[in-house]
Coordinates of C-alpha atoms and ligand atoms in Angstrom, one line a residue:
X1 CA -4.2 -3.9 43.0
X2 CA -2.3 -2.1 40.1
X3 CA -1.4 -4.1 36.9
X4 CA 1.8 -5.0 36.4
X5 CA 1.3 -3.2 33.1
X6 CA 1.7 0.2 33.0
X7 CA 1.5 2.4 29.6
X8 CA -1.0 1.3 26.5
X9 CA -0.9 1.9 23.3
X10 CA -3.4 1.4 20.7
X11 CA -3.5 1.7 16.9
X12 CA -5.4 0.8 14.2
X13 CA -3.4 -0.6 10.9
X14 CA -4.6 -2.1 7.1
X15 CA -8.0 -1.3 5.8
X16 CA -10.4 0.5 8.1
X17 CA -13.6 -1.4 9.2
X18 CA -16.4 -0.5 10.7
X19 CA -16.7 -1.1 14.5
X20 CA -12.9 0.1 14.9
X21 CA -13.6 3.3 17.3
X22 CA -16.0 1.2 19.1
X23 CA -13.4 -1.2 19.9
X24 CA -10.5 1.8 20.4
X25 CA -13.4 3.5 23.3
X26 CA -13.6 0.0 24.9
X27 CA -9.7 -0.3 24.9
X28 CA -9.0 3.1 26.9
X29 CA -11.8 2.7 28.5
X30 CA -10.8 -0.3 30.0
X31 CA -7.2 0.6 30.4
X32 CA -8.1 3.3 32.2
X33 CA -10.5 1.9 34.3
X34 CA -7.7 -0.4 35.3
X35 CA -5.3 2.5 36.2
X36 CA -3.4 2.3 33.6
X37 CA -2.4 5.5 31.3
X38 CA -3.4 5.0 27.3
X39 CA -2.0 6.5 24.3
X40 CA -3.4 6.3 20.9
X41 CA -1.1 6.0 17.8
X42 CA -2.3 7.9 14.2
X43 CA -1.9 6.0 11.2
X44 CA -1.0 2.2 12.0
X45 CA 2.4 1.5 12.1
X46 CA 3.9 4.6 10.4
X47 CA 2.7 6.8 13.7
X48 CA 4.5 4.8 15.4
X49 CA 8.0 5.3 13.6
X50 CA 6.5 9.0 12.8
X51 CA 6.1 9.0 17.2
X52 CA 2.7 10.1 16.4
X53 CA 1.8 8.9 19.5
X54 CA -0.5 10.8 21.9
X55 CA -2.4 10.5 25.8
X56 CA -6.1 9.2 25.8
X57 CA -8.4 10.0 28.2
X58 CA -12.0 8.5 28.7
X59 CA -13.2 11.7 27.3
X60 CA -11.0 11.4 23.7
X61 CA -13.1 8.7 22.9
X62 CA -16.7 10.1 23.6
X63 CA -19.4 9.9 21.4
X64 CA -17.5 7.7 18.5
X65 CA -18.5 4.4 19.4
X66 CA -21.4 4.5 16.3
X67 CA -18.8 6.2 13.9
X68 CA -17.5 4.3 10.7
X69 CA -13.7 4.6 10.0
X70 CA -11.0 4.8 12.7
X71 CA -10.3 8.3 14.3
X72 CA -6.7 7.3 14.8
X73 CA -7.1 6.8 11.2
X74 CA -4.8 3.7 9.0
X75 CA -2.2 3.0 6.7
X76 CA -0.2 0.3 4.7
X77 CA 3.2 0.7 6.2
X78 CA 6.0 -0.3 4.0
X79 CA 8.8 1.1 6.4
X80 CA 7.9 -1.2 9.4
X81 CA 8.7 -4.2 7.4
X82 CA 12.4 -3.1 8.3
X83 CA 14.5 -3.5 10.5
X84 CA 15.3 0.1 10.7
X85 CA 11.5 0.5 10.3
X86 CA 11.1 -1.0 13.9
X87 CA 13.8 -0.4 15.9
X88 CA 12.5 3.8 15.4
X89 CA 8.5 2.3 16.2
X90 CA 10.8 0.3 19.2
X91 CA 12.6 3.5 20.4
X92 CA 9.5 6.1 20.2
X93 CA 7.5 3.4 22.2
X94 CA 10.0 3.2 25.4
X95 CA 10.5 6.7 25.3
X96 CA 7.0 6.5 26.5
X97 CA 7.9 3.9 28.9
X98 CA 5.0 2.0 27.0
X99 CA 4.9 -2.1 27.4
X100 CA 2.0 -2.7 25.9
X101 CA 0.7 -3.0 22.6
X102 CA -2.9 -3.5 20.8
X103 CA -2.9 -3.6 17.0
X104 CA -6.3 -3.8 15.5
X105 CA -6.2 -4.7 12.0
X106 CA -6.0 -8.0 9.5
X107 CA -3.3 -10.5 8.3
X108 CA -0.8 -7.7 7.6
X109 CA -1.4 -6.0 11.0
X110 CA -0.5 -8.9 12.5
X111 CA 2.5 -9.8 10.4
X112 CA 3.9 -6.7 11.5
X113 CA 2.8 -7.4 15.2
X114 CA 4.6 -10.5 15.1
X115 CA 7.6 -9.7 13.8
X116 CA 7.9 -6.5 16.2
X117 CA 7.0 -8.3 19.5
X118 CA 9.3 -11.4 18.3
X119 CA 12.0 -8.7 18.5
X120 CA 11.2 -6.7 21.0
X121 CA 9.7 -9.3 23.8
X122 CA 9.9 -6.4 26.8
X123 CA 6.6 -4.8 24.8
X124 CA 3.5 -7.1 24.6
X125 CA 1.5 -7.3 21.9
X126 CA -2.3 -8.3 21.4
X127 CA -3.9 -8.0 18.5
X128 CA -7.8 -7.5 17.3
X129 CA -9.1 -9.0 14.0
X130 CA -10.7 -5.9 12.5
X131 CA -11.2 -6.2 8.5
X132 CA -14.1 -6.5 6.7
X133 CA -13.1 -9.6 5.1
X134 CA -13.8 -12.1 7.4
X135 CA -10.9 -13.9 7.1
X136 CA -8.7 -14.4 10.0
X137 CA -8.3 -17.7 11.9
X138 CA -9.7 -17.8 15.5
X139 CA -12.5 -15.3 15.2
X140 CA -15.9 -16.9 13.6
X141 CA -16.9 -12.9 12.7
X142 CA -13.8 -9.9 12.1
X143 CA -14.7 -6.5 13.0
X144 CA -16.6 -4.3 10.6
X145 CA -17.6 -7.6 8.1
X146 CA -21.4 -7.4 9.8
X147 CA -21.6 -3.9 8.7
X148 CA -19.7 -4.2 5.5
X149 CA -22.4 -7.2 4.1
X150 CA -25.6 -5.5 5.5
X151 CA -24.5 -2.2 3.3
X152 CA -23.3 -5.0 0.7
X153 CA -27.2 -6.2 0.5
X154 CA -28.5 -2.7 0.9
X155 CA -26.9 -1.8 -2.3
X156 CA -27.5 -5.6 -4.3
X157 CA -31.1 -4.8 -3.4
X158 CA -31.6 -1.5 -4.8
X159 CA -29.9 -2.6 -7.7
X160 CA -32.2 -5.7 -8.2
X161 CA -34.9 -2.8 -8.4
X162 CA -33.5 -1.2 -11.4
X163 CA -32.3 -4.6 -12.6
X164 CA -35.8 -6.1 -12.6
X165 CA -37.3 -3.1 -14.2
X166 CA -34.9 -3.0 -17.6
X167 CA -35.0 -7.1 -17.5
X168 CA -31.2 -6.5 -17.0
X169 CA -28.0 -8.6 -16.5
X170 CA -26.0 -6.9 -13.7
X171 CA -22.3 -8.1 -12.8
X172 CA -21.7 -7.3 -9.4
X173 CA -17.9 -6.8 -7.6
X174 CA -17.7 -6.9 -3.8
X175 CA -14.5 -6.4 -1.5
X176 CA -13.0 -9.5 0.4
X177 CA -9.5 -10.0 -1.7
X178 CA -8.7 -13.4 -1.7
X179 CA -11.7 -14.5 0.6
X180 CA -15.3 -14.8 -1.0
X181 CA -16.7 -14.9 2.4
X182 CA -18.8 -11.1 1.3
X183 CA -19.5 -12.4 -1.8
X184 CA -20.7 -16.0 -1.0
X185 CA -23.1 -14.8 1.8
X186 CA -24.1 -11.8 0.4
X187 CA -25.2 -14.0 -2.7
X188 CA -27.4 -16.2 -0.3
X189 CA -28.9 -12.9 1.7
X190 CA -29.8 -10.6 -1.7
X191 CA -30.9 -14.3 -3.8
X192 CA -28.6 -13.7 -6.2
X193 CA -28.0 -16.0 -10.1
X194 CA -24.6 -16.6 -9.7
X195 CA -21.3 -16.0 -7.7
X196 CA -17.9 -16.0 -8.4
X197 CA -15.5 -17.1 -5.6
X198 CA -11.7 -16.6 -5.9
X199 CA -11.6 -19.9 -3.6
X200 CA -13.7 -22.0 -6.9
X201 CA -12.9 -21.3 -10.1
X202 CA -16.1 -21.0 -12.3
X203 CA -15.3 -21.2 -16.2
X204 CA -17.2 -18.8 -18.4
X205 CA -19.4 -21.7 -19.9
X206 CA -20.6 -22.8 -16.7
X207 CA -21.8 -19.4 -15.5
X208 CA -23.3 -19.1 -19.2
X209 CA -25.1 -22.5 -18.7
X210 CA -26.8 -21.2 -15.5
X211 CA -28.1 -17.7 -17.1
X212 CA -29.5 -19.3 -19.8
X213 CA -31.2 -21.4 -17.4
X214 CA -32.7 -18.8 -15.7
X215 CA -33.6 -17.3 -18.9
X216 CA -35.0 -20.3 -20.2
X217 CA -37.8 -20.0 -17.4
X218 CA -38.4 -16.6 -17.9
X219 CA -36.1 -14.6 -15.3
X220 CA -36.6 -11.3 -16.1
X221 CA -33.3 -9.9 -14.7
X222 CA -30.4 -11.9 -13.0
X223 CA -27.5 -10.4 -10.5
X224 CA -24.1 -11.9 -10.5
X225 CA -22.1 -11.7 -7.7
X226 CA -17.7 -11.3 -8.6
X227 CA -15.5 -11.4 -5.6
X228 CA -12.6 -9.2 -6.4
X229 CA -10.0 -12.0 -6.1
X230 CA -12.2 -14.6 -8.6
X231 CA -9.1 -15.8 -11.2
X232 CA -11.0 -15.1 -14.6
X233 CA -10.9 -11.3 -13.8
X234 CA -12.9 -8.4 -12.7
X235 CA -16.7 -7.7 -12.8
X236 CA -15.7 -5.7 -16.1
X237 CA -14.0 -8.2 -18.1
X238 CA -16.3 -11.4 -16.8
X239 CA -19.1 -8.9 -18.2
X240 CA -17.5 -8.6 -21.6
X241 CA -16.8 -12.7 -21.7
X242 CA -20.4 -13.8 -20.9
X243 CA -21.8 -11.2 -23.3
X244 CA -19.7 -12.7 -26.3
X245 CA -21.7 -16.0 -25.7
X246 CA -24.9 -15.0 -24.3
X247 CA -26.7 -12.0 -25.4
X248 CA -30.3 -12.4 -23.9
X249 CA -29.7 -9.5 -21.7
X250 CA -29.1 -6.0 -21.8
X251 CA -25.5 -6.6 -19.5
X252 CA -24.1 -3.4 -16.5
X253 CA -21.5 -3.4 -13.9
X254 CA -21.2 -2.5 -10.8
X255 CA -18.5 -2.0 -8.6
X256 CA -19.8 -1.5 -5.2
X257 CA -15.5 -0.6 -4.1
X258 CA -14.9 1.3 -1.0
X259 CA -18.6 2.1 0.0
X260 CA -18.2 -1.8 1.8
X261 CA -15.8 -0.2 4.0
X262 CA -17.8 2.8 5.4
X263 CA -20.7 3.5 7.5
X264 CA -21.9 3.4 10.8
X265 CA -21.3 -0.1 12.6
X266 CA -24.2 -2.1 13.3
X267 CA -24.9 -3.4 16.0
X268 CA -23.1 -6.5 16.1
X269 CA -19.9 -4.9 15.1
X270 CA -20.7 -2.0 18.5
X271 CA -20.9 -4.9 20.5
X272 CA -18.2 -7.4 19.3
X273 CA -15.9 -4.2 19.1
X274 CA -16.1 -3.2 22.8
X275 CA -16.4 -7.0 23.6
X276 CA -12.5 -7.8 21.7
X277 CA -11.3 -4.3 23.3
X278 CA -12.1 -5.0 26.9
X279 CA -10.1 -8.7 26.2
X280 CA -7.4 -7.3 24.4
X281 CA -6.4 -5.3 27.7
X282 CA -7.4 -7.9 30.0
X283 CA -4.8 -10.5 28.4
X284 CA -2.0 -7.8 28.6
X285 CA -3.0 -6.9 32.4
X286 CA -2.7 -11.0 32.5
X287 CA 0.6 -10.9 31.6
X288 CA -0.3 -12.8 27.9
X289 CA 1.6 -11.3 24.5
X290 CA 1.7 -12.1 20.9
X291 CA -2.3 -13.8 21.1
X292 CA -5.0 -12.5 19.0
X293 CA -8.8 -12.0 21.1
X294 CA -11.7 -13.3 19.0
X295 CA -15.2 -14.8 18.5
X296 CA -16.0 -18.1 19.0
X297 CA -19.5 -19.4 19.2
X298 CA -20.6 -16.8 21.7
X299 CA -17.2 -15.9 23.3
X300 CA -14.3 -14.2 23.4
X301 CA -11.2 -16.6 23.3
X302 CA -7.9 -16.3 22.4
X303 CA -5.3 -17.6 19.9
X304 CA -1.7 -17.4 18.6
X305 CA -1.2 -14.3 16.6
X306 CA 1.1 -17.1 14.9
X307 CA -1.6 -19.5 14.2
X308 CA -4.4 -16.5 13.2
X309 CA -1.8 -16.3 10.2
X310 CA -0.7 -19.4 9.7
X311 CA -4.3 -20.4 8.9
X312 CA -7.3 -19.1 6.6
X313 CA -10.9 -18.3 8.7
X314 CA -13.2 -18.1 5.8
X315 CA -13.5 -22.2 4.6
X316 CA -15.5 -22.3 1.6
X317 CA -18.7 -23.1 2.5
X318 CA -19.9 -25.6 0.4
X319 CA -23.3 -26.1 1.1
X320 CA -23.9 -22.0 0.8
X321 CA -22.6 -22.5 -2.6
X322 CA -25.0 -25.6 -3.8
X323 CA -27.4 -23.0 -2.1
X324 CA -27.0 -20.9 -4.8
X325 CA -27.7 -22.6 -7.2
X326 CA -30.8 -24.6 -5.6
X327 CA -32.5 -21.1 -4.8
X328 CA -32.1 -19.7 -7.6
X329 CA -34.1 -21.5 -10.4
Ligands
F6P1 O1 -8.8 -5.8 3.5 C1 -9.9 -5.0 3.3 C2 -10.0 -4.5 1.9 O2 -11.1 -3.7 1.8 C3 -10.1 -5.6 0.9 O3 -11.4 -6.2 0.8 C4 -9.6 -4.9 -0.4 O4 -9.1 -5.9 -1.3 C5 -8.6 -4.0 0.1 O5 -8.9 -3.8 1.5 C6 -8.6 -2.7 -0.5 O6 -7.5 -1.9 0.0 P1 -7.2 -0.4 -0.3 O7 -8.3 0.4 0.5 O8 -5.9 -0.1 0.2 O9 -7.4 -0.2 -1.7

């Protein structure tokens, strides 16, 4: 029996993350499958008021599914916060006769996705939690944050080499924006000092209380971790503010920056990509708009794209951050 849905598009919008073309190969490959024709849109939502909007076959998405990035490629898209903005993504998208709609992306994916389908109710919309940050409600795990923390550790452990061998300080700034989820696990996986969480603030003199600690039992190097969004400032100037009042070590920064972002997926983000793909064209075949497909415990579920907003995934997990500070005398 054919779907009541006919034409597909797909795009992917915000920050890329690793795991996206895995998860765009499961989507036309399961539209397709399904008899249904799929379309790919470049660049988020300014394809789709640039009607950059082109046919997929099974074949356009060979071979990608263990490539980092997106090969629709991404933007920010200040013009479909408009009115005007829309009604040209609205127009380009029946011209196509399309009536369905899979946005894969973070919270300001989905504000857009919201507001569009709100608007335009004749086009569903599904969307897929891809951002490294970890932070959207109704998926335990976003696409590409797997990847993004492994290459997070990769990097906090070949520092701790160099770290270790000077008997150096290091500060340490990951990705997440306002969610410390990278920083707070990747300080449990790499066994680092200290981390800085823009959801706790930690004063200067506290941090400085636990380095001297540590150097007080003969730690020969320490790592902090510094989540981008922590309120006393960036790696550089926490850096300059613990030097002023403890000197021990010989202090360096890092910024680890967009290198989170890239990469080949692992595994886990191959798998839960073509696993939130398949869904995402399986609710629209079901008739379901404006939901969001993601991880729960071990399956795929669905939830309000109105709720994913309304609330915050990543919780502060307390007992990870008395970890911390346990495993780390
Ligand atoms: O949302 C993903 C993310 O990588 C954040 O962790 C970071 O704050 C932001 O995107 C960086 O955005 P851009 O690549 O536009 O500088």
């Amino acid at each position: 029996m054919k779907p009541n849905i006919k034409n597909i598009a797909v795009l992917t919008s915000g920050g890329d993350a690793p795991g996206m073309n895995a998860c765009i190969r499961a989507v036309v490959r399961t539209g397709i499958y399904n008899g249904i024709n799929m379309f790919g849109v470049t660049q988020g939502y300014q394809g789709l008021i640039n009607d950059s909007i082109i046919p997929m076959g099974a074949r356009s998405v060979s071979n990608i599914i263990h490539l980092g990035g997106t090969i629709l490629k991404t933007a920010r898209c200040l013009e479909f916060k408009t009115e005007e903005g829309m009604e040209i993504a609205y127009k380009n998208l029946k011209s196509r006769d399309i009536d369905g709609l899979i946005v894969i992306g973070g919270d300001g994916t989905f504000t857009g996705a919201r507001n569009f389908s709100k608007k335009y109710n004749d086009i569903k919309v599904i969307g897929i939690p891809g951002t490294i940050d970890n932070d959207l409600y109704g998926s335990d795990f976003t696409l590409g944050y797997d990847t993004a923390i492994n290459t997070v550790i990769e990097a906090i452990d070949k520092i701790r080499d160099t770290a270790d061998s000077h008997d150096r300080l290091f500060f340490i700034e990951v990705m997440g924006r306002d969610s410390g989820c990278i920083a707070l696990r990747s300080a449990i996986a790499s066994g680092a000092e200290a981390v800085l969480l823009p959801e706790r603030f930690t004063s200067i003199d506290e941090l400085v209380t636990q380095l001297a600690l540590g150097a007080s039992t003969k730690k020969s190097s320490s790592i902090v971790i510094v989540s981008e969004g922590h309120k006393a400032g960036g790696a550089y100037d926490i850096a300059k503010q613990v030097k002023e009042r403890f000197n021990h070590y010989d202090t360096k920064v890092t910024i680890l920056g967009h290198l989170q972002r890239g990469g080949s997926p692992s595994s886990f983000d191959r798998i839960l990509g073509s696993r939130l793909g398949f869904a995402a064209v399986n609710e629209l075949i079901k008739g379901n708009t404006r939901e969001m497909v993601g991880l729960r415990g071990n399956e795929i579920k669905t939830v309000k794209i109105e709720d994913a907003l309304n609330n915050h995934n990543f919780k502060l997990e307390g007992d990870l951050l008395e970890m911390t500070k346990v495993l780390s005398i």
